Amino acid sequence: MPESGIKEDIDFKKILQANSELGQIQDIDILLERILAVARSIVNADAGSIYIKQSVVEADGKTDMLYIRHAQNDTRQKLLPPGEKQTYPLFSVPIDKLSIAGYCAHMGRIINIQDMYHIPEDAPYSFNSSFDQRTGYRTVSSLTFPIAADARLLGVIQLLNKTDRTGNIVPFSEEDELVLRNFAISATHAMERAYITRAMIIRMIRMAELRDPAETGSHVNRVASYSVELYDRWAHKHNVPERERTVFRDNLRIGAMLHDIGKVAISDAILKKPGRLTEGEFLQMQEHTIHGASLFRDSLSEVDSLAMEIALTHHENWDGTGYPGWIDPTSGLTVRQDEEGKPVGKKGEEIPLAGRIVAVADVFDALCSKRAYKEAWTEEQVLAQMRELSGKRFDPEFVDIFFEVLPMIKHSRQLHSQNLAA
Ligand SMILES: [Fe+2]
Ligand SMILES: [Fe+2]
């Protein structure tokens, strides 16, 4: 559209598609990753990172901080084997005038820098080149913009190294600023919605947590993140189409958070019993799978059906020795029974994919964590146990995948041990 002064290389179709796609993502973590990827693709940025605003309350008052939540870098990604992901340093910066991201958030202003190594001397902020020094990456152009609508600031996106059609790094243009300013409004709305969804889920989990203190917001967040890492690698290996992956990982993240929600229906006498459970108590405890599944029995959406599947099957064992076995969660009736009339355990691929994934993620996190009845295990003990349970408790394919994505899993563990609500 040359008459409006906007260059023809801005892909308006891509922007429209992006807006509608963001509207469909429900989980905040999946959304943030996607927002960054889409922002980069709209203006062809080689790399970028996304930060969320979070207030830290201390004795001497409240400080607004920006926490990094995702970083992407195509140049560095190409150096990795296919399917592998990059980790990035986890850090936060105060919202003040000293860092570029902090300044952008503080002033609510877009900052467009042609060359990070030649920032005007009178600028209040400076460029932290430690990433370049550590990795050999050369940052040149950058565009940092607030994720905000009206006066509500939710975070900041920093894009690096805009690349032209011939692969040269060029400065970000005024058109880029304009397009991203609009994109930021859609991103803000999508994030606000996803925050509401997350808050509702965390509230449900707190209800279960009142019963079982081990089921905390950070435990379920970690289990959900590990599950997504396991699934991503599996989906890569099995060539799952991109669209299907996007939908599944979004639903999986939410469903995995709710894996033990059925514990709301188990009595305190059992959940908080300090010693070993009797056989009868253990049988009652196992029912949290059926109670959890029945919460989603109306199955209004895909996320409901996946949450139901996960709640029901996350304690099934690959070798068929798990629980609750072949039971219909809606009617409570046994579908397949042994000679004693007990439900037969699901085994192998009878256990739905999401149930097999969450089993690995949940057990790993429980082993790493201190519980009322046990100390946290050492990493060596945990990893040995994960191997040991391959083919018994776990699908062997997912144990192999677990070891392949272990660096990402450890990264998620650190990310979700930060003191954040989201
Ligand atoms: Fe459970
Ligand atoms: Fe759990």
XYZ file of N, CA and C and ligand atoms in Angstrom, residues 259-260 263 288-289 311 314-315 323 362, ligand 1:
31
model
N -3.926 -32.449 37.310
C -3.874 -33.916 37.399
C -4.431 -34.473 38.713
N -4.207 -33.772 39.830
C -4.624 -34.319 41.129
C -5.801 -33.571 41.736
N -8.254 -34.784 44.443
C -7.933 -34.902 45.878
C -8.849 -34.047 46.742
N -8.985 -40.659 43.908
C -8.834 -39.275 43.464
C -8.783 -39.200 41.937
N -8.378 -40.295 41.307
C -8.320 -40.311 39.839
C -9.743 -40.239 39.253
N -6.487 -36.776 34.576
C -6.881 -37.055 35.959
C -7.113 -38.560 36.131
N -3.268 -40.817 35.145
C -1.866 -40.500 35.471
C -1.234 -41.482 36.456
N -2.034 -42.413 37.028
C -1.444 -43.445 37.889
C -1.494 -44.832 37.253
N -3.453 -47.890 38.643
C -4.880 -47.727 38.975
C -5.417 -46.485 38.304
N 5.090 -36.063 36.759
C 4.632 -35.975 38.151
C 5.577 -36.733 39.087
Fe -2.394 -38.362 41.500
